[in-house]
Coordinates of C-alpha atoms in Angstrom, one line a residue:
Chain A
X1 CA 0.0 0.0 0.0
X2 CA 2.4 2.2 1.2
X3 CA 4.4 1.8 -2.7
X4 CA 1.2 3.0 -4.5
X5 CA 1.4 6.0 -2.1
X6 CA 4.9 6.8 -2.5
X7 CA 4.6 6.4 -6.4
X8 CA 1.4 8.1 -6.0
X9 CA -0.7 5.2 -7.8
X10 CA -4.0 4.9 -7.9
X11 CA -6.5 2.6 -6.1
X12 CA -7.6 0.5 -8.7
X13 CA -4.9 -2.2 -8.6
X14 CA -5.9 -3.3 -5.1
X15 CA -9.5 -3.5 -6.3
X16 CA -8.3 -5.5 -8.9
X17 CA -6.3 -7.8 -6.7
X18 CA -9.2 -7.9 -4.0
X19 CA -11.9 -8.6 -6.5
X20 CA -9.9 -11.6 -7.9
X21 CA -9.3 -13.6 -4.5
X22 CA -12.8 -12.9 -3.9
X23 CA -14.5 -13.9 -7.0
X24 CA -11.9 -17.3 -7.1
X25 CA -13.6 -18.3 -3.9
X26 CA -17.1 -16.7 -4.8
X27 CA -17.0 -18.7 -7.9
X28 CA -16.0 -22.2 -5.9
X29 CA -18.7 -22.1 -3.6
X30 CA -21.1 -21.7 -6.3
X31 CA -20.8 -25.8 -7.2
X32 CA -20.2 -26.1 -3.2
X33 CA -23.0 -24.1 -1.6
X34 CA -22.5 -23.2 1.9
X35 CA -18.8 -24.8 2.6
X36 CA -18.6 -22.8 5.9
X37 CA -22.2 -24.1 7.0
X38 CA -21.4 -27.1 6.4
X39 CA -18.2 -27.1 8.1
X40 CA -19.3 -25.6 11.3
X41 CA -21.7 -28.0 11.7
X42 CA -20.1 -31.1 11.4
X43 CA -17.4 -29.9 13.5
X44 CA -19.4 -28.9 16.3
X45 CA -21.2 -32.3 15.9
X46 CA -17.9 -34.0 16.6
X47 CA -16.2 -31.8 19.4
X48 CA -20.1 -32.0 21.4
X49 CA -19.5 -35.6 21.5
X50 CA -16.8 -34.9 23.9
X51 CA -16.8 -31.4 25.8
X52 CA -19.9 -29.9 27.2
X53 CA -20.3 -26.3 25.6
X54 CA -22.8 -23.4 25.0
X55 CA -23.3 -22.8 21.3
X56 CA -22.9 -19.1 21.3
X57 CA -19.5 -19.1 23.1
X58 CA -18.4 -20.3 19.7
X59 CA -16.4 -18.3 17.2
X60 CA -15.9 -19.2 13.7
X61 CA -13.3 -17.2 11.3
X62 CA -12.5 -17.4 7.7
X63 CA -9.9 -15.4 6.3
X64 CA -9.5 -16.0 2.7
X65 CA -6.2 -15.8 0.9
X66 CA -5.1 -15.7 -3.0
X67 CA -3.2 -19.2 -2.3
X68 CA -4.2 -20.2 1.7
X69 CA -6.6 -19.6 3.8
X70 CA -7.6 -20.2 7.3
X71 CA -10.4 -21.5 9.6
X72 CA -10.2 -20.4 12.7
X73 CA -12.7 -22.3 15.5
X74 CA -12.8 -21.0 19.0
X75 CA -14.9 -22.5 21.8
X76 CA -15.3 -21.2 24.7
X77 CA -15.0 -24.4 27.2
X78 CA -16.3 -23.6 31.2
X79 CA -13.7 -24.3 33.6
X80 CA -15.3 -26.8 36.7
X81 CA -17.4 -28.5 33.8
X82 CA -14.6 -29.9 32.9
X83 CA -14.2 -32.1 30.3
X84 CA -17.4 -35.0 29.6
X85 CA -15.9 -38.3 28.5
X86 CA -18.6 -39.5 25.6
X87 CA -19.1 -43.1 26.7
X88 CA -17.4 -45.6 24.7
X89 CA -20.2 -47.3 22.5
Chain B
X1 CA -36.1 -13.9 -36.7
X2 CA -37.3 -11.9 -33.2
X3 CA -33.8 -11.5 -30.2
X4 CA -35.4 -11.3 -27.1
X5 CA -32.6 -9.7 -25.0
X6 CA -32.1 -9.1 -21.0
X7 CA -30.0 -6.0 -19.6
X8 CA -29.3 -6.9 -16.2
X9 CA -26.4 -6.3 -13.5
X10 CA -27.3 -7.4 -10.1
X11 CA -26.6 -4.5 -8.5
X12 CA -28.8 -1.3 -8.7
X13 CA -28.0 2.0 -10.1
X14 CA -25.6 1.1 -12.9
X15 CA -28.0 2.3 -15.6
X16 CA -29.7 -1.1 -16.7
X17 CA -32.8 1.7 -17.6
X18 CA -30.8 4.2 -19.2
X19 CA -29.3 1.8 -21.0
X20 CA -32.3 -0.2 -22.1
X21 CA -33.6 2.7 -23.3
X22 CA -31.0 3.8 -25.1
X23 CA -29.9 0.9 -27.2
X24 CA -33.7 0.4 -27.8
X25 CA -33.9 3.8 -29.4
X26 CA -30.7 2.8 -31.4
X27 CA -32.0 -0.2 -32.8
X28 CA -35.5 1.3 -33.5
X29 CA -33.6 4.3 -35.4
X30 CA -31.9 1.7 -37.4
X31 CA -35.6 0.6 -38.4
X32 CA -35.7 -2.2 -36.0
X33 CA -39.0 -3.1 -34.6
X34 CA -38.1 -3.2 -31.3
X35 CA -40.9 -3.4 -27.7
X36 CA -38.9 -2.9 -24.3
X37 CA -40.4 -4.0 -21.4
X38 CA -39.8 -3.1 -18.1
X39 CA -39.5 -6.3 -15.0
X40 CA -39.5 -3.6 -11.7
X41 CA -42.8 -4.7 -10.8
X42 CA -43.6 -2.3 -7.9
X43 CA -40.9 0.3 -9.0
X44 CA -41.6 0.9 -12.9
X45 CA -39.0 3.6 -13.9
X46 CA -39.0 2.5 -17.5
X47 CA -41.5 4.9 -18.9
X48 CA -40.4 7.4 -17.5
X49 CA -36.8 7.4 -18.8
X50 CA -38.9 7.2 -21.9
X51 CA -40.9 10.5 -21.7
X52 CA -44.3 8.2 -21.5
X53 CA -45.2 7.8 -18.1
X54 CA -48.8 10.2 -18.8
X55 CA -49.6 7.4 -21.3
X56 CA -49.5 4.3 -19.4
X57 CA -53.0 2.5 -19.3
X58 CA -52.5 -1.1 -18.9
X59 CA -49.6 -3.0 -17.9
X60 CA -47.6 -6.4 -18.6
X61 CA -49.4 -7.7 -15.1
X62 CA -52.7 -6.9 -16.8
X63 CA -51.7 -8.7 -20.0
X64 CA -50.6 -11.6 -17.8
X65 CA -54.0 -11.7 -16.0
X66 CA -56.0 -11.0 -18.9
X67 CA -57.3 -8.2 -18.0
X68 CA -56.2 -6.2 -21.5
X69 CA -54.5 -8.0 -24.7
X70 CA -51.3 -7.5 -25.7
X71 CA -51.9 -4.6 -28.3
X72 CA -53.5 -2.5 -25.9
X73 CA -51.0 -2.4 -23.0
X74 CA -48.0 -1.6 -25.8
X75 CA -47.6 2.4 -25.9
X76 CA -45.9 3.3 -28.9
X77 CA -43.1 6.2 -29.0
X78 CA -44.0 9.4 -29.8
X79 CA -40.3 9.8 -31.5
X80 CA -40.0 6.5 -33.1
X81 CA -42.6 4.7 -34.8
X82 CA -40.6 1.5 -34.3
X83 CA -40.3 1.9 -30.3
X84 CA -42.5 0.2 -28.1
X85 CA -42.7 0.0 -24.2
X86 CA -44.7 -2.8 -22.4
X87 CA -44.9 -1.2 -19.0
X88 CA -44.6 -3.0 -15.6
X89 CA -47.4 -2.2 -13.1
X90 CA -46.7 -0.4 -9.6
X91 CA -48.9 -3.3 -7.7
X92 CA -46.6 -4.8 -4.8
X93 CA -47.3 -7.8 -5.5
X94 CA -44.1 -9.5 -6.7
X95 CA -46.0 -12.8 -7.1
X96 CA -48.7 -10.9 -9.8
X97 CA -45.7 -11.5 -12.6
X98 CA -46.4 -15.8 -13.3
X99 CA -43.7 -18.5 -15.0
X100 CA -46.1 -19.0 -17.9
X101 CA -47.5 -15.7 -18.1
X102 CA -44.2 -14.2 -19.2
X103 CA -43.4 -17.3 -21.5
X104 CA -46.7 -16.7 -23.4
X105 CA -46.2 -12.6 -23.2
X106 CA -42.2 -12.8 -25.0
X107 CA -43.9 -15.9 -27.3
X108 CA -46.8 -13.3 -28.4
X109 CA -44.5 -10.3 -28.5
X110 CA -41.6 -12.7 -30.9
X111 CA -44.1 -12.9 -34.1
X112 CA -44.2 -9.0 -34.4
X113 CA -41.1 -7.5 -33.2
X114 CA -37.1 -8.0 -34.2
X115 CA -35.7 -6.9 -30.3
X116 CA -37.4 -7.2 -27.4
X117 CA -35.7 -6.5 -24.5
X118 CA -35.8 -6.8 -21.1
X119 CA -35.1 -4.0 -18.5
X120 CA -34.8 -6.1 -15.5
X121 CA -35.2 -5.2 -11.6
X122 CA -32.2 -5.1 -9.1
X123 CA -30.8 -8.1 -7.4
X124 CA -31.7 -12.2 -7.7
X125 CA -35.2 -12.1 -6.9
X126 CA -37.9 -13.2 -9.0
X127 CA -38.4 -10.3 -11.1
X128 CA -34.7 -10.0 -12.4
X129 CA -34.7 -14.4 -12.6
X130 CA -38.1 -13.6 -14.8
X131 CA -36.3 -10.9 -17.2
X132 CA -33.5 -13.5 -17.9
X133 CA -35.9 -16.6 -18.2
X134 CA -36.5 -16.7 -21.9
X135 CA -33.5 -14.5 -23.2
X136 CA -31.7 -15.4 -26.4
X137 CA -28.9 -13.1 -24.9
X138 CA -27.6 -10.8 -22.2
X139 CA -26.4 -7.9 -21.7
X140 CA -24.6 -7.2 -18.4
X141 CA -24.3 -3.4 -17.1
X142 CA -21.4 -2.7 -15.1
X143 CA -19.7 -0.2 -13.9
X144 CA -16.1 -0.3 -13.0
X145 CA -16.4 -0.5 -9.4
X146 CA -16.0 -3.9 -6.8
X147 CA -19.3 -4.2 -5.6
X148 CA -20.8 -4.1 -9.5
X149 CA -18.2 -6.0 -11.0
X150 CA -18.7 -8.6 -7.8
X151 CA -22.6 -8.5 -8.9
X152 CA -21.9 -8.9 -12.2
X153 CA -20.0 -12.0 -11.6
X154 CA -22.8 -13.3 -9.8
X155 CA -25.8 -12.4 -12.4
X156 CA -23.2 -14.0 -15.0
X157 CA -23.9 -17.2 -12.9
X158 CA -27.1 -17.2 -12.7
X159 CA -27.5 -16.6 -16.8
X160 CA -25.2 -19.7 -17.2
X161 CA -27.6 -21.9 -14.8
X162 CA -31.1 -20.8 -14.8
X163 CA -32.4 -19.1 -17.9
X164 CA -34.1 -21.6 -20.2
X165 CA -31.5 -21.2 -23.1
X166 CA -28.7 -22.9 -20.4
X167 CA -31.6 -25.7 -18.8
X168 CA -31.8 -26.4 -22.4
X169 CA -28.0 -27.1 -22.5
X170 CA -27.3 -24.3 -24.6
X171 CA -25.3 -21.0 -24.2
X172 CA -26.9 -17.8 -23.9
X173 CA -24.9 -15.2 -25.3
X174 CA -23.0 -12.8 -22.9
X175 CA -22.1 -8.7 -23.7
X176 CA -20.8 -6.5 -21.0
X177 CA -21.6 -3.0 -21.2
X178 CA -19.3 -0.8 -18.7
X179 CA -21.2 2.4 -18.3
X180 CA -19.8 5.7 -16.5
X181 CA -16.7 5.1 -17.4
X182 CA -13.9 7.7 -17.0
X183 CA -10.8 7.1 -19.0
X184 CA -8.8 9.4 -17.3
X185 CA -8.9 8.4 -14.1
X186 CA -8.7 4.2 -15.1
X187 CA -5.4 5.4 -17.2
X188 CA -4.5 7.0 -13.7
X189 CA -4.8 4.2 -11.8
X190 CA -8.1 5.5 -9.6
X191 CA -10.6 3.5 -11.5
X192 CA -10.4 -0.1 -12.8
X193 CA -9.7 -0.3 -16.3
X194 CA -11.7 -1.9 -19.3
X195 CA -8.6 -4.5 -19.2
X196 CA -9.0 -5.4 -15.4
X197 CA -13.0 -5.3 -15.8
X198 CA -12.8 -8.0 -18.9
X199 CA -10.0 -9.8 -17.5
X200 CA -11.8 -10.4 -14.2
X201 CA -15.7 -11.2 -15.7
X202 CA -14.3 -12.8 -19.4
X203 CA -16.9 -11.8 -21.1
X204 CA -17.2 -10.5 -24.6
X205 CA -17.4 -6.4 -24.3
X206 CA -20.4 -4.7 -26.1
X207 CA -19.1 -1.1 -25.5
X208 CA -18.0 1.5 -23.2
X209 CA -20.0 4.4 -22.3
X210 CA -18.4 7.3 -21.0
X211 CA -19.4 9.0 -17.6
X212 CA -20.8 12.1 -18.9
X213 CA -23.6 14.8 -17.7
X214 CA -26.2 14.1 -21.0
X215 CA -27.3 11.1 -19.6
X216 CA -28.9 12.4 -16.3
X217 CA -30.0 15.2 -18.7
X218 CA -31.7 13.1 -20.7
X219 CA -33.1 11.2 -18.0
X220 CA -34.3 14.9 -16.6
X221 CA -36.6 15.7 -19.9
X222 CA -37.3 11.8 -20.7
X223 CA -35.5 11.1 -23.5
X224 CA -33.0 8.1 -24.3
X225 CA -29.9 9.7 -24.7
X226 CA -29.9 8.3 -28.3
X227 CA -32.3 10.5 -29.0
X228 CA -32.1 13.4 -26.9
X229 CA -28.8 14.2 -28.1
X230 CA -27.4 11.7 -30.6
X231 CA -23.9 13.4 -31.4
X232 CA -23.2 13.2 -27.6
X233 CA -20.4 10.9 -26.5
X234 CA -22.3 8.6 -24.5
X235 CA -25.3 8.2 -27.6
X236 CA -22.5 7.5 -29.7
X237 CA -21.3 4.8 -27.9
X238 CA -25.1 3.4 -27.5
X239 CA -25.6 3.5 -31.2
X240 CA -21.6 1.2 -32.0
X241 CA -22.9 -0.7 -28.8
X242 CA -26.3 -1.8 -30.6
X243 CA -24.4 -1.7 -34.3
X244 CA -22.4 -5.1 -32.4
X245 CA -25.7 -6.2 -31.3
X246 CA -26.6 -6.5 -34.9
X247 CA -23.6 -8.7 -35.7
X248 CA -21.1 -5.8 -36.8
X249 CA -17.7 -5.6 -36.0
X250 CA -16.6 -2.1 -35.1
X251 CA -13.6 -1.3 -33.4
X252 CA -13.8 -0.2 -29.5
X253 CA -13.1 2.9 -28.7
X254 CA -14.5 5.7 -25.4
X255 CA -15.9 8.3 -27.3
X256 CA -14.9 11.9 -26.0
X257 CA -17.0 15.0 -26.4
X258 CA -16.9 17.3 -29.7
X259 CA -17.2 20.1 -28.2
X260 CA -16.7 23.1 -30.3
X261 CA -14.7 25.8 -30.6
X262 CA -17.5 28.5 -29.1
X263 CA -18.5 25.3 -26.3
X264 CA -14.6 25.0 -25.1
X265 CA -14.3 28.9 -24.7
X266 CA -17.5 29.2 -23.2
X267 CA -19.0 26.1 -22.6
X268 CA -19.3 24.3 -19.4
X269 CA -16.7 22.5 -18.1
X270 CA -16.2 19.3 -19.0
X271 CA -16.8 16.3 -16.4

């Protein structure tokens, strides 16, 4: 950012760049509906099997790159709770 | 044999209208027979870019209910004796605009007229998935911006899944028309450029029209800006945009303003 300044470019080669990681993803989900749904589902699915939790002390983050991105889960477990052992089936 | 065409863009305020209008006018100059009809069911703005809102008596939701024929609900221009509008009615109800009674409305309309075209509403909702549904072709109005080039992106999608043309297993022709363009400022760097536009939707381009103050003046007195001023920069590139509809090949170009020598002394100053 601070080149385009300094050169005194304009803005548009950022949109350019931002609009193309964007649309790459955009245009991926569109045969994948809801990949982030999805995912948070089945992930809580699994990790309720084990800990006890409250649903809305969980965060979920995407941040989307041109060649990675990240998920990013944070649960908020209780401490005293403590950890409930599924029983083995 | 009759094109029925859609000009859409997802997102509002690119000049889908101003545009329908004005390559309507174009074609009907060039002795076209051509009807446009306006999809904003609830928020009809088509008649009025045309200068004929005092004349609308029936509507393409009346036609669909049967409540007037087809003839009756089409208003003829007062300019060109080729032009037609097929008004949308200001009822709220979305649901008044039916599958079938579109399909028999563009089937009707295909036996009399070479263009019809399609002015469709905003966003992904019914009305703008009915103004798409029977199109031969598209043409997608963006300006060079993220959030309408995102949009564009989108309603590119949607003309590649669910008008009938694709569910048919055919392609529907794609043209992008970037409006409000400003030359100087892509060249500078401030705006995104025709290159980054195409090179991000890659689809075939239909034309440029420059940003420039006769098209909110034609707007103002109701004119498409083909007609109001046809020498103007932005009619001119209207009238090469709807020569390529017509299967010519002209080279692309942003037309500038001639502005003469007693305008550039005196004039206003340019945009």
């Amino acid at each position: 950012m601070s080149v385009f300044k300094l050169f005194r470019r304009g803005s548009a080669p950022v949109a350019r760049e931002r609009l193309q990681i964007l649309l790459a993803h955009e245009r991926a989900a569109r045969s994948q509906p809801d990949l982030l749904g999805v995912l948070r589902e089945e992930i809580l699915a699994v990790i309720s099997r084990h800990v006890a939790f409250e649903p809305d002390k969980v965060q979920i983050k995407m941040d989307r790159g041109r060649s990675v991105s990240t998920l990013e889960v944070d649960i908020e477990i209780p401490n005293g709770i403590g950890l409930v052992l599924a029983r083995a089936s | 044999m009759a094109q029925v065409l859609v000009v859409t863009s997802g997102k509002g305020g690119v000049g889908k209208t101003t545009s329908t209008a004005a390559l309507g006018a174009a074609l009907a100059r060039q002795g076209d027979k051509v009807v446009v009809i306006d999809f904003d069911v609830g928020l009809r703005n088509l008649d009025l870019v045309l200068g004929a809102e005092r004349r609308v008596v029936f509507d393409l939701i009346n036609v669909i209910h049967g409540v007037a024929r087809l003839p009756q609900a089409l208003i003829r221009d007062k300019r060109l004796d080729t032009l037609f509008l097929l008004p949308a009615s200001q009822t709220r109800d979305k649901d008044a605009l039916t599958e079938d009674g579109v399909a028999k409305v563009i089937e009707e309309l295909r036996n009399t007229f070479d263009w019809i075209i399609c002015d469709s509403p905003a966003g992904i909702e019914r009305g703008a998935t009915l103004a798409m549904r029977h199109a031969d072709a598209a043409v997608i109005v963006t300006n060079p911006e993220v959030s309408s080039v995102r949009d564009s992106d989108r309603i590119i999608g949607l003309l590649d899944s669910k008008t009938a043309k694709a569910e048919r297993g055919e392609r529907i022709d794609k043209h992008l028309l970037v409006t409000r363009y400003h030359s100087g400022r892509a060249s500078r760097g401030e705006m995104l450029s025709i290159d980054d536009v195409l090179e991000i939707l890659v689809t075939p381009l239909l034309g440029i029209i420059p940003e420039s103050e006769e098209v909110l003046r034609a707007s103002n007195i109701g004119s498409p800006v083909t007609l109001s001023n046809p020498l103007s920069a932005p009619a001119r590139a209207y009238f090469d945009a709807a020569r390529r509809l017509k299967g010519e090949t002209i080279a692309m170009n942003v037309p500038v303003e001639n502005k003469g020598i007693f305008n550039k002394l005196f004039g206003r100053k340019a945009a």
